[in-house]
């Protein structure tokens, strides 16, 4: 009977350890998801800046061509 009790206690301890590992993995996944969202926002900001700069460059080229035509 004592052996059976020890086996149950060992199984319980293993299960508790496994639960802590699962909880830690879930926290890491949440943190990774949060970082992924930050990266997506940063990519969006970079894309908007790139598009804005591209449009600004087009406008400057057009203005330069207009200036050349007026000379």
mmCIF file with all atom_site columns, N, CA and C in Angstrom:
data_model
loop_
_atom_site.group_PDB
_atom_site.id
_atom_site.type_symbol
_atom_site.label_atom_id
_atom_site.label_alt_id
_atom_site.label_comp_id
_atom_site.label_asym_id
_atom_site.label_entity_id
_atom_site.label_seq_id
_atom_site.pdbx_PDB_ins_code
_atom_site.Cartn_x
_atom_site.Cartn_y
_atom_site.Cartn_z
_atom_site.occupancy
_atom_site.B_iso_or_equiv
_atom_site.pdbx_formal_charge
_atom_site.auth_seq_id
_atom_site.auth_comp_id
_atom_site.auth_asym_id
_atom_site.auth_atom_id
_atom_site.pdbx_PDB_model_num
ATOM 1   N N  . UNK A 1 1  ? 0.838  -1.208 0.000   1.00 0.00 ? 1  UNK A N  1
ATOM 2   C CA . UNK A 1 1  ? 0.000  0.000  0.000   1.00 0.00 ? 1  UNK A CA 1
ATOM 3   C C  . UNK A 1 1  ? 0.871  1.255  0.000   1.00 0.00 ? 1  UNK A C  1
ATOM 4   N N  . UNK A 1 2  ? 1.977  1.208  0.740   1.00 0.00 ? 2  UNK A N  1
ATOM 5   C CA . UNK A 1 2  ? 2.861  2.369  0.788   1.00 0.00 ? 2  UNK A CA 1
ATOM 6   C C  . UNK A 1 2  ? 3.473  2.627  -0.584  1.00 0.00 ? 2  UNK A C  1
ATOM 7   N N  . UNK A 1 3  ? 3.780  1.551  -1.289  1.00 0.00 ? 3  UNK A N  1
ATOM 8   C CA . UNK A 1 3  ? 4.353  1.682  -2.627  1.00 0.00 ? 3  UNK A CA 1
ATOM 9   C C  . UNK A 1 3  ? 3.343  2.351  -3.560  1.00 0.00 ? 3  UNK A C  1
ATOM 10  N N  . UNK A 1 4  ? 2.101  1.954  -3.447  1.00 0.00 ? 4  UNK A N  1
ATOM 11  C CA . UNK A 1 4  ? 1.052  2.532  -4.273  1.00 0.00 ? 4  UNK A CA 1
ATOM 12  C C  . UNK A 1 4  ? 0.884  4.031  -3.960  1.00 0.00 ? 4  UNK A C  1
ATOM 13  N N  . UNK A 1 5  ? 0.950  4.362  -2.668  1.00 0.00 ? 5  UNK A N  1
ATOM 14  C CA . UNK A 1 5  ? 0.843  5.760  -2.256  1.00 0.00 ? 5  UNK A CA 1
ATOM 15  C C  . UNK A 1 5  ? 2.027  6.562  -2.806  1.00 0.00 ? 5  UNK A C  1
ATOM 16  N N  . UNK A 1 6  ? 3.223  6.000  -2.708  1.00 0.00 ? 6  UNK A N  1
ATOM 17  C CA . UNK A 1 6  ? 4.411  6.692  -3.239  1.00 0.00 ? 6  UNK A CA 1
ATOM 18  C C  . UNK A 1 6  ? 4.305  6.892  -4.747  1.00 0.00 ? 6  UNK A C  1
ATOM 19  N N  . UNK A 1 7  ? 3.792  5.883  -5.442  1.00 0.00 ? 7  UNK A N  1
ATOM 20  C CA . UNK A 1 7  ? 3.613  5.994  -6.891  1.00 0.00 ? 7  UNK A CA 1
ATOM 21  C C  . UNK A 1 7  ? 2.619  7.107  -7.224  1.00 0.00 ? 7  UNK A C  1
ATOM 22  N N  . UNK A 1 8  ? 1.539  7.174  -6.441  1.00 0.00 ? 8  UNK A N  1
ATOM 23  C CA . UNK A 1 8  ? 0.545  8.220  -6.677  1.00 0.00 ? 8  UNK A CA 1
ATOM 24  C C  . UNK A 1 8  ? 1.138  9.595  -6.405  1.00 0.00 ? 8  UNK A C  1
ATOM 25  N N  . UNK A 1 9  ? 1.926  9.724  -5.352  1.00 0.00 ? 9  UNK A N  1
ATOM 26  C CA . UNK A 1 9  ? 2.549  11.012 -5.026  1.00 0.00 ? 9  UNK A CA 1
ATOM 27  C C  . UNK A 1 9  ? 3.539  11.417 -6.129  1.00 0.00 ? 9  UNK A C  1
ATOM 28  N N  . UNK A 1 10 ? 4.283  10.447 -6.621  1.00 0.00 ? 10 UNK A N  1
ATOM 29  C CA . UNK A 1 10 ? 5.241  10.731 -7.698  1.00 0.00 ? 10 UNK A CA 1
ATOM 30  C C  . UNK A 1 10 ? 4.501  11.156 -8.967  1.00 0.00 ? 10 UNK A C  1
ATOM 31  N N  . UNK A 1 11 ? 3.430  10.467 -9.275  1.00 0.00 ? 11 UNK A N  1
ATOM 32  C CA . UNK A 1 11 ? 2.619  10.822 -10.446 1.00 0.00 ? 11 UNK A CA 1
ATOM 33  C C  . UNK A 1 11 ? 2.028  12.212 -10.281 1.00 0.00 ? 11 UNK A C  1
ATOM 34  N N  . UNK A 1 12 ? 1.566  12.527 -9.074  1.00 0.00 ? 12 UNK A N  1
ATOM 35  C CA . UNK A 1 12 ? 1.012  13.852 -8.799  1.00 0.00 ? 12 UNK A CA 1
ATOM 36  C C  . UNK A 1 12 ? 2.082  14.925 -8.976  1.00 0.00 ? 12 UNK A C  1
ATOM 37  N N  . UNK A 1 13 ? 3.274  14.673 -8.466  1.00 0.00 ? 13 UNK A N  1
ATOM 38  C CA . UNK A 1 13 ? 4.363  15.646 -8.607  1.00 0.00 ? 13 UNK A CA 1
ATOM 39  C C  . UNK A 1 13 ? 4.732  15.841 -10.079 1.00 0.00 ? 13 UNK A C  1
ATOM 40  N N  . UNK A 1 14 ? 4.754  14.762 -10.829 1.00 0.00 ? 14 UNK A N  1
ATOM 41  C CA . UNK A 1 14 ? 5.054  14.860 -12.262 1.00 0.00 ? 14 UNK A CA 1
ATOM 42  C C  . UNK A 1 14 ? 3.964  15.663 -12.980 1.00 0.00 ? 14 UNK A C  1
ATOM 43  N N  . UNK A 1 15 ? 2.736  15.421 -12.606 1.00 0.00 ? 15 UNK A N  1
ATOM 44  C CA . UNK A 1 15 ? 1.630  16.149 -13.228 1.00 0.00 ? 15 UNK A CA 1
ATOM 45  C C  . UNK A 1 15 ? 1.709  17.642 -12.889 1.00 0.00 ? 15 UNK A C  1
ATOM 46  N N  . UNK A 1 16 ? 2.047  17.957 -11.646 1.00 0.00 ? 16 UNK A N  1
ATOM 47  C CA . UNK A 1 16 ? 2.172  19.364 -11.252 1.00 0.00 ? 16 UNK A CA 1
ATOM 48  C C  . UNK A 1 16 ? 3.318  20.028 -12.017 1.00 0.00 ? 16 UNK A C  1
ATOM 49  N N  . UNK A 1 17 ? 4.416  19.309 -12.194 1.00 0.00 ? 17 UNK A N  1
ATOM 50  C CA . UNK A 1 17 ? 5.544  19.833 -12.962 1.00 0.00 ? 17 UNK A CA 1
ATOM 51  C C  . UNK A 1 17 ? 5.112  20.082 -14.415 1.00 0.00 ? 17 UNK A C  1
ATOM 52  N N  . UNK A 1 18 ? 4.410  19.109 -14.975 1.00 0.00 ? 18 UNK A N  1
ATOM 53  C CA . UNK A 1 18 ? 3.927  19.248 -16.354 1.00 0.00 ? 18 UNK A CA 1
ATOM 54  C C  . UNK A 1 18 ? 3.001  20.452 -16.490 1.00 0.00 ? 18 UNK A C  1
ATOM 55  N N  . UNK A 1 19 ? 2.138  20.657 -15.500 1.00 0.00 ? 19 UNK A N  1
ATOM 56  C CA . UNK A 1 19 ? 1.237  21.808 -15.524 1.00 0.00 ? 19 UNK A CA 1
ATOM 57  C C  . UNK A 1 19 ? 2.024  23.121 -15.501 1.00 0.00 ? 19 UNK A C  1
ATOM 58  N N  . UNK A 1 20 ? 3.061  23.185 -14.680 1.00 0.00 ? 20 UNK A N  1
ATOM 59  C CA . UNK A 1 20 ? 3.894  24.403 -14.636 1.00 0.00 ? 20 UNK A CA 1
ATOM 60  C C  . UNK A 1 20 ? 4.567  24.631 -15.985 1.00 0.00 ? 20 UNK A C  1
ATOM 61  N N  . UNK A 1 21 ? 5.025  23.562 -16.609 1.00 0.00 ? 21 UNK A N  1
ATOM 62  C CA . UNK A 1 21 ? 5.661  23.689 -17.928 1.00 0.00 ? 21 UNK A CA 1
ATOM 63  C C  . UNK A 1 21 ? 4.649  24.183 -18.971 1.00 0.00 ? 21 UNK A C  1
ATOM 64  N N  . UNK A 1 22 ? 3.434  23.660 -18.914 1.00 0.00 ? 22 UNK A N  1
ATOM 65  C CA . UNK A 1 22 ? 2.390  24.101 -19.844 1.00 0.00 ? 22 UNK A CA 1
ATOM 66  C C  . UNK A 1 22 ? 2.071  25.576 -19.606 1.00 0.00 ? 22 UNK A C  1
ATOM 67  N N  . UNK A 1 23 ? 1.949  25.976 -18.352 1.00 0.00 ? 23 UNK A N  1
ATOM 68  C CA . UNK A 1 23 ? 1.674  27.379 -18.036 1.00 0.00 ? 23 UNK A CA 1
ATOM 69  C C  . UNK A 1 23 ? 2.793  28.277 -18.556 1.00 0.00 ? 23 UNK A C  1
ATOM 70  N N  . UNK A 1 24 ? 4.042  27.842 -18.391 1.00 0.00 ? 24 UNK A N  1
ATOM 71  C CA . UNK A 1 24 ? 5.172  28.632 -18.874 1.00 0.00 ? 24 UNK A CA 1
ATOM 72  C C  . UNK A 1 24 ? 5.138  28.739 -20.399 1.00 0.00 ? 24 UNK A C  1
ATOM 73  N N  . UNK A 1 25 ? 4.841  27.645 -21.061 1.00 0.00 ? 25 UNK A N  1
ATOM 74  C CA . UNK A 1 25 ? 4.741  27.676 -22.526 1.00 0.00 ? 25 UNK A CA 1
ATOM 75  C C  . UNK A 1 25 ? 3.628  28.602 -22.985 1.00 0.00 ? 25 UNK A C  1
ATOM 76  N N  . UNK A 1 26 ? 2.491  28.577 -22.297 1.00 0.00 ? 26 UNK A N  1
ATOM 77  C CA . UNK A 1 26 ? 1.389  29.469 -22.654 1.00 0.00 ? 26 UNK A CA 1
ATOM 78  C C  . UNK A 1 26 ? 1.786  30.934 -22.480 1.00 0.00 ? 26 UNK A C  1
ATOM 79  N N  . UNK A 1 27 ? 2.513  31.235 -21.408 1.00 0.00 ? 27 UNK A N  1
ATOM 80  C CA . UNK A 1 27 ? 2.970  32.607 -21.191 1.00 0.00 ? 27 UNK A CA 1
ATOM 81  C C  . UNK A 1 27 ? 3.942  33.018 -22.293 1.00 0.00 ? 27 UNK A C  1
ATOM 82  N N  . UNK A 1 28 ? 4.826  32.110 -22.671 1.00 0.00 ? 28 UNK A N  1
ATOM 83  C CA . UNK A 1 28 ? 5.782  32.423 -23.742 1.00 0.00 ? 28 UNK A CA 1
ATOM 84  C C  . UNK A 1 28 ? 5.051  32.638 -25.068 1.00 0.00 ? 28 UNK A C  1
ATOM 85  N N  . UNK A 1 29 ? 4.024  31.847 -25.307 1.00 0.00 ? 29 UNK A N  1
ATOM 86  C CA . UNK A 1 29 ? 3.240  32.011 -26.532 1.00 0.00 ? 29 UNK A CA 1
ATOM 87  C C  . UNK A 1 29 ? 2.526  33.362 -26.533 1.00 0.00 ? 29 UNK A C  1
ATOM 88  N N  . UNK A 1 30 ? 1.978  33.754 -25.386 1.00 0.00 ? 30 UNK A N  1
ATOM 89  C CA . UNK A 1 30 ? 1.328  35.069 -25.280 1.00 0.00 ? 30 UNK A CA 1
ATOM 90  C C  . UNK A 1 30 ? 2.329  36.188 -25.555 1.00 0.00 ? 30 UNK A C  1
ATOM 91  N N  . UNK A 1 31 ? 3.532  36.053 -24.989 1.00 0.00 ? 31 UNK A N  1
ATOM 92  C CA . UNK A 1 31 ? 4.573  37.054 -25.183 1.00 0.00 ? 31 UNK A CA 1
ATOM 93  C C  . UNK A 1 31 ? 4.990  37.103 -26.651 1.00 0.00 ? 31 UNK A C  1
ATOM 94  N N  . UNK A 1 32 ? 5.124  35.942 -27.280 1.00 0.00 ? 32 UNK A N  1
ATOM 95  C CA . UNK A 1 32 ? 5.487  35.880 -28.698 1.00 0.00 ? 32 UNK A CA 1
ATOM 96  C C  . UNK A 1 32 ? 4.395  36.509 -29.560 1.00 0.00 ? 32 UNK A C  1
ATOM 97  N N  . UNK A 1 33 ? 3.146  36.249 -29.215 1.00 0.00 ? 33 UNK A N  1
ATOM 98  C CA . UNK A 1 33 ? 2.031  36.843 -29.963 1.00 0.00 ? 33 UNK A CA 1
ATOM 99  C C  . UNK A 1 33 ? 2.030  38.362 -29.819 1.00 0.00 ? 33 UNK A C  1
ATOM 100 N N  . UNK A 1 34 ? 2.306  38.849 -28.619 1.00 0.00 ? 34 UNK A N  1
ATOM 101 C CA . UNK A 1 34 ? 2.395  40.288 -28.377 1.00 0.00 ? 34 UNK A CA 1
ATOM 102 C C  . UNK A 1 34 ? 3.513  40.893 -29.231 1.00 0.00 ? 34 UNK A C  1
ATOM 103 N N  . UNK A 1 35 ? 4.682  40.242 -29.238 1.00 0.00 ? 35 UNK A N  1
ATOM 104 C CA . UNK A 1 35 ? 5.802  40.740 -30.042 1.00 0.00 ? 35 UNK A CA 1
ATOM 105 C C  . UNK A 1 35 ? 5.476  40.698 -31.531 1.00 0.00 ? 35 UNK A C  1
ATOM 106 N N  . UNK A 1 36 ? 4.758  39.687 -31.957 1.00 0.00 ? 36 UNK A N  1
ATOM 107 C CA . UNK A 1 36 ? 4.344  39.592 -33.354 1.00 0.00 ? 36 UNK A CA 1
ATOM 108 C C  . UNK A 1 36 ? 3.438  40.766 -33.725 1.00 0.00 ? 36 UNK A C  1
ATOM 109 N N  . UNK A 1 37 ? 2.515  41.109 -32.830 1.00 0.00 ? 37 UNK A N  1
ATOM 110 C CA . UNK A 1 37 ? 1.634  42.255 -33.089 1.00 0.00 ? 37 UNK A CA 1
ATOM 111 C C  . UNK A 1 37 ? 2.434  43.552 -33.180 1.00 0.00 ? 37 UNK A C  1
ATOM 112 N N  . UNK A 1 38 ? 3.447  43.700 -32.312 1.00 0.00 ? 38 UNK A N  1
ATOM 113 C CA . UNK A 1 38 ? 4.298  44.899 -32.380 1.00 0.00 ? 38 UNK A CA 1
ATOM 114 C C  . UNK A 1 38 ? 5.049  44.947 -33.704 1.00 0.00 ? 38 UNK A C  1
ATOM 115 N N  . UNK A 1 39 ? 5.545  43.814 -34.141 1.00 0.00 ? 39 UNK A N  1
ATOM 116 C CA . UNK A 1 39 ? 6.254  43.756 -35.421 1.00 0.00 ? 39 UNK A CA 1
ATOM 117 C C  . UNK A 1 39 ? 5.330  44.100 -36.583 1.00 0.00 ? 39 UNK A C  1
ATOM 118 N N  . UNK A 1 40 ? 4.108  43.598 -36.537 1.00 0.00 ? 40 UNK A N  1
ATOM 119 C CA . UNK A 1 40 ? 3.144  43.920 -37.596 1.00 0.00 ? 40 UNK A CA 1
ATOM 120 C C  . UNK A 1 40 ? 2.870  45.418 -37.636 1.00 0.00 ? 40 UNK A C  1
ATOM 121 N N  . UNK A 1 41 ? 2.734  46.034 -36.475 1.00 0.00 ? 41 UNK A N  1
ATOM 122 C CA . UNK A 1 41 ? 2.491  47.484 -36.437 1.00 0.00 ? 41 UNK A CA 1
ATOM 123 C C  . UNK A 1 41 ? 3.703  48.233 -36.992 1.00 0.00 ? 41 UNK A C  1
ATOM 124 N N  . UNK A 1 42 ? 4.900  47.780 -36.646 1.00 0.00 ? 42 UNK A N  1
ATOM 125 C CA . UNK A 1 42 ? 6.112  48.436 -37.132 1.00 0.00 ? 42 UNK A CA 1
ATOM 126 C C  . UNK A 1 42 ? 6.240  48.281 -38.649 1.00 0.00 ? 42 UNK A C  1
ATOM 127 N N  . UNK A 1 43 ? 5.935  47.100 -39.165 1.00 0.00 ? 43 UNK A N  1
ATOM 128 C CA . UNK A 1 43 ? 5.962  46.881 -40.617 1.00 0.00 ? 43 UNK A CA 1
ATOM 129 C C  . UNK A 1 43 ? 4.960  47.804 -41.293 1.00 0.00 ? 43 UNK A C  1
ATOM 130 N N  . UNK A 1 44 ? 3.786  47.935 -40.701 1.00 0.00 ? 44 UNK A N  1
ATOM 131 C CA . UNK A 1 44 ? 2.764  48.832 -41.247 1.00 0.00 ? 44 UNK A CA 1
ATOM 132 C C  . UNK A 1 44 ? 3.266  50.277 -41.270 1.00 0.00 ? 44 UNK A C  1
ATOM 133 N N  . UNK A 1 45 ? 3.919  50.705 -40.194 1.00 0.00 ? 45 UNK A N  1
ATOM 134 C CA . UNK A 1 45 ? 4.453  52.067 -40.138 1.00 0.00 ? 45 UNK A CA 1
ATOM 135 C C  . UNK A 1 45 ? 5.537  52.275 -41.192 1.00 0.00 ? 45 UNK A C  1
ATOM 136 N N  . UNK A 1 46 ? 6.424  51.290 -41.351 1.00 0.00 ? 46 UNK A N  1
ATOM 137 C CA . UNK A 1 46 ? 7.490  51.399 -42.343 1.00 0.00 ? 46 UNK A CA 1
ATOM 138 C C  . UNK A 1 46 ? 6.897  51.455 -43.747 1.00 0.00 ? 46 UNK A C  1
ATOM 139 N N  . UNK A 1 47 ? 5.884  50.641 -43.992 1.00 0.00 ? 47 UNK A N  1
ATOM 140 C CA . UNK A 1 47 ? 5.239  50.624 -45.304 1.00 0.00 ? 47 UNK A CA 1
ATOM 141 C C  . UNK A 1 47 ? 4.589  51.973 -45.593 1.00 0.00 ? 47 UNK A C  1
ATOM 142 N N  . UNK A 1 48 ? 3.911  52.541 -44.607 1.00 0.00 ? 48 UNK A N  1
ATOM 143 C CA . UNK A 1 48 ? 3.287  53.856 -44.798 1.00 0.00 ? 48 UNK A CA 1
ATOM 144 C C  . UNK A 1 48 ? 4.345  54.917 -45.076 1.00 0.00 ? 48 UNK A C  1
ATOM 145 N N  . UNK A 1 49 ? 5.461  54.868 -44.345 1.00 0.00 ? 49 UNK A N  1
ATOM 146 C CA . UNK A 1 49 ? 6.536  55.837 -44.549 1.00 0.00 ? 49 UNK A CA 1
ATOM 147 C C  . UNK A 1 49 ? 7.135  55.673 -45.938 1.00 0.00 ? 49 UNK A C  1
ATOM 148 N N  . UNK A 1 50 ? 7.356  54.430 -46.360 1.00 0.00 ? 50 UNK A N  1
ATOM 149 C CA . UNK A 1 50 ? 7.896  54.154 -47.695 1.00 0.00 ? 50 UNK A CA 1
ATOM 150 C C  . UNK A 1 50 ? 6.960  54.712 -48.762 1.00 0.00 ? 50 UNK A C  1
ATOM 151 N N  . UNK A 1 51 ? 5.670  54.457 -48.609 1.00 0.00 ? 51 UNK A N  1
ATOM 152 C CA . UNK A 1 51 ? 4.694  54.948 -49.585 1.00 0.00 ? 51 UNK A CA 1
ATOM 153 C C  . UNK A 1 51 ? 4.663  56.478 -49.615 1.00 0.00 ? 51 UNK A C  1
ATOM 154 N N  . UNK A 1 52 ? 4.726  57.076 -48.444 1.00 0.00 ? 52 UNK A N  1
ATOM 155 C CA . UNK A 1 52 ? 4.716  58.547 -48.358 1.00 0.00 ? 52 UNK A CA 1
ATOM 156 C C  . UNK A 1 52 ? 5.963  59.123 -49.023 1.00 0.00 ? 52 UNK A C  1
ATOM 157 N N  . UNK A 1 53 ? 7.125  58.520 -48.753 1.00 0.00 ? 53 UNK A N  1
ATOM 158 C CA . UNK A 1 53 ? 8.360  59.007 -49.351 1.00 0.00 ? 53 UNK A CA 1
ATOM 159 C C  . UNK A 1 53 ? 8.378  58.790 -50.862 1.00 0.00 ? 53 UNK A C  1
ATOM 160 N N  . UNK A 1 54 ? 7.843  57.673 -51.305 1.00 0.00 ? 54 UNK A N  1
ATOM 161 C CA . UNK A 1 54 ? 7.759  57.406 -52.749 1.00 0.00 ? 54 UNK A CA 1
ATOM 162 C C  . UNK A 1 54 ? 6.880  58.469 -53.421 1.00 0.00 ? 54 UNK A C  1
ATOM 163 N N  . UNK A 1 55 ? 5.753  58.779 -52.801 1.00 0.00 ? 55 UNK A N  1
ATOM 164 C CA . UNK A 1 55 ? 4.855  59.791 -53.347 1.00 0.00 ? 55 UNK A CA 1
ATOM 165 C C  . UNK A 1 55 ? 5.526  61.169 -53.336 1.00 0.00 ? 55 UNK A C  1
ATOM 166 N N  . UNK A 1 56 ? 6.258  61.457 -52.281 1.00 0.00 ? 56 UNK A N  1
ATOM 167 C CA . UNK A 1 56 ? 6.969  62.738 -52.178 1.00 0.00 ? 56 UNK A CA 1
ATOM 168 C C  . UNK A 1 56 ? 8.029  62.836 -53.285 1.00 0.00 ? 56 UNK A C  1
ATOM 169 N N  . UNK A 1 57 ? 8.726  61.739 -53.533 1.00 0.00 ? 57 UNK A N  1
ATOM 170 C CA . UNK A 1 57 ? 9.743  61.725 -54.582 1.00 0.00 ? 57 UNK A CA 1
ATOM 171 C C  . UNK A 1 57 ? 9.113  61.946 -55.959 1.00 0.00 ? 57 UNK A C  1
ATOM 172 N N  . UNK A 1 58 ? 7.985  61.287 -56.206 1.00 0.00 ? 58 UNK A N  1
ATOM 173 C CA . UNK A 1 58 ? 7.270  61.495 -57.477 1.00 0.00 ? 58 UNK A CA 1
ATOM 174 C C  . UNK A 1 58 ? 6.902  62.966 -57.651 1.00 0.00 ? 58 UNK A C  1
ATOM 175 N N  . UNK A 1 59 ? 6.389  63.564 -56.570 1.00 0.00 ? 59 UNK A N  1
ATOM 176 C CA . UNK A 1 59 ? 5.979  64.962 -56.621 1.00 0.00 ? 59 UNK A CA 1
ATOM 177 C C  . UNK A 1 59 ? 7.182  65.865 -56.887 1.00 0.00 ? 59 UNK A C  1
ATOM 178 N N  . UNK A 1 60 ? 8.310  65.580 -56.243 1.00 0.00 ? 60 UNK A N  1
ATOM 179 C CA . UNK A 1 60 ? 9.508  66.392 -56.446 1.00 0.00 ? 60 UNK A CA 1
ATOM 180 C C  . UNK A 1 60 ? 10.026 66.247 -57.873 1.00 0.00 ? 60 UNK A C  1
ATOM 181 N N  . UNK A 1 61 ? 9.991  65.031 -58.413 1.00 0.00 ? 61 UNK A N  1
ATOM 182 C CA . UNK A 1 61 ? 10.414 64.819 -59.802 1.00 0.00 ? 61 UNK A CA 1
ATOM 183 C C  . UNK A 1 61 ? 9.517  65.605 -60.753 1.00 0.00 ? 61 UNK A C  1
ATOM 184 N N  . UNK A 1 62 ? 8.220  65.555 -60.480 1.00 0.00 ? 62 UNK A N  1
ATOM 185 C CA . UNK A 1 62 ? 7.264  66.286 -61.323 1.00 0.00 ? 62 UNK A CA 1
ATOM 186 C C  . UNK A 1 62 ? 7.541  67.789 -61.246 1.00 0.00 ? 62 UNK A C  1
ATOM 187 N N  . UNK A 1 63 ? 7.786  68.296 -60.059 1.00 0.00 ? 63 UNK A N  1
ATOM 188 C CA . UNK A 1 63 ? 8.077  69.716 -59.890 1.00 0.00 ? 63 UNK A CA 1
ATOM 189 C C  . UNK A 1 63 ? 9.370  70.087 -60.606 1.00 0.00 ? 63 UNK A C  1
ATOM 190 N N  . UNK A 1 64 ? 10.378 69.219 -60.542 1.00 0.00 ? 64 UNK A N  1
ATOM 191 C CA . UNK A 1 64 ? 11.647 69.481 -61.231 1.00 0.00 ? 64 UNK A CA 1
ATOM 192 C C  . UNK A 1 64 ? 11.449 69.511 -62.746 1.00 0.00 ? 64 UNK A C  1
ATOM 193 N N  . UNK A 1 65 ? 10.637 68.589 -63.250 1.00 0.00 ? 65 UNK A N  1
ATOM 194 C CA . UNK A 1 65 ? 10.353 68.571 -64.688 1.00 0.00 ? 65 UNK A CA 1
ATOM 195 C C  . UNK A 1 65 ? 9.596  69.831 -65.094 1.00 0.00 ? 65 UNK A C  1
ATOM 196 N N  . UNK A 1 66 ? 8.653  70.240 -64.258 1.00 0.00 ? 66 UNK A N  1
ATOM 197 C CA . UNK A 1 66 ? 7.899  71.470 -64.535 1.00 0.00 ? 66 UNK A CA 1
ATOM 198 C C  . UNK A 1 66 ? 8.834  72.680 -64.554 1.00 0.00 ? 66 UNK A C  1
ATOM 199 N N  . UNK A 1 67 ? 9.782  72.689 -63.605 1.00 0.00 ? 67 UNK A N  1
ATOM 200 C CA . UNK A 1 67 ? 10.746 73.791 -63.547 1.00 0.00 ? 67 UNK A CA 1
ATOM 201 C C  . UNK A 1 67 ? 11.615 73.805 -64.804 1.00 0.00 ? 67 UNK A C  1
ATOM 202 N N  . UNK A 1 68 ? 12.032 72.641 -65.278 1.00 0.00 ? 68 UNK A N  1
ATOM 203 C CA . UNK A 1 68 ? 12.855 72.562 -66.496 1.00 0.00 ? 68 UNK A CA 1
ATOM 204 C C  . UNK A 1 68 ? 12.068 73.064 -67.704 1.00 0.00 ? 68 UNK A C  1
ATOM 205 N N  . UNK A 1 69 ? 10.785 72.720 -67.738 1.00 0.00 ? 69 UNK A N  1
ATOM 206 C CA . UNK A 1 69 ? 9.944  73.162 -68.852 1.00 0.00 ? 69 UNK A CA 1
ATOM 207 C C  . UNK A 1 69 ? 9.757  74.677 -68.850 1.00 0.00 ? 69 UNK A C  1
ATOM 208 N N  . UNK A 1 70 ? 9.800  75.283 -67.699 1.00 0.00 ? 70 UNK A N  1
ATOM 209 C CA . UNK A 1 70 ? 9.590  76.724 -67.583 1.00 0.00 ? 70 UNK A CA 1
ATOM 210 C C  . UNK A 1 70 ? 10.851 77.529 -67.868 1.00 0.00 ? 70 UNK A C  1
ATOM 211 N N  . UNK A 1 71 ? 11.975 76.848 -67.956 1.00 0.00 ? 71 UNK A N  1
ATOM 212 C CA . UNK A 1 71 ? 13.236 77.580 -68.181 1.00 0.00 ? 71 UNK A CA 1
ATOM 213 C C  . UNK A 1 71 ? 13.390 77.911 -69.647 1.00 0.00 ? 71 UNK A C  1
#
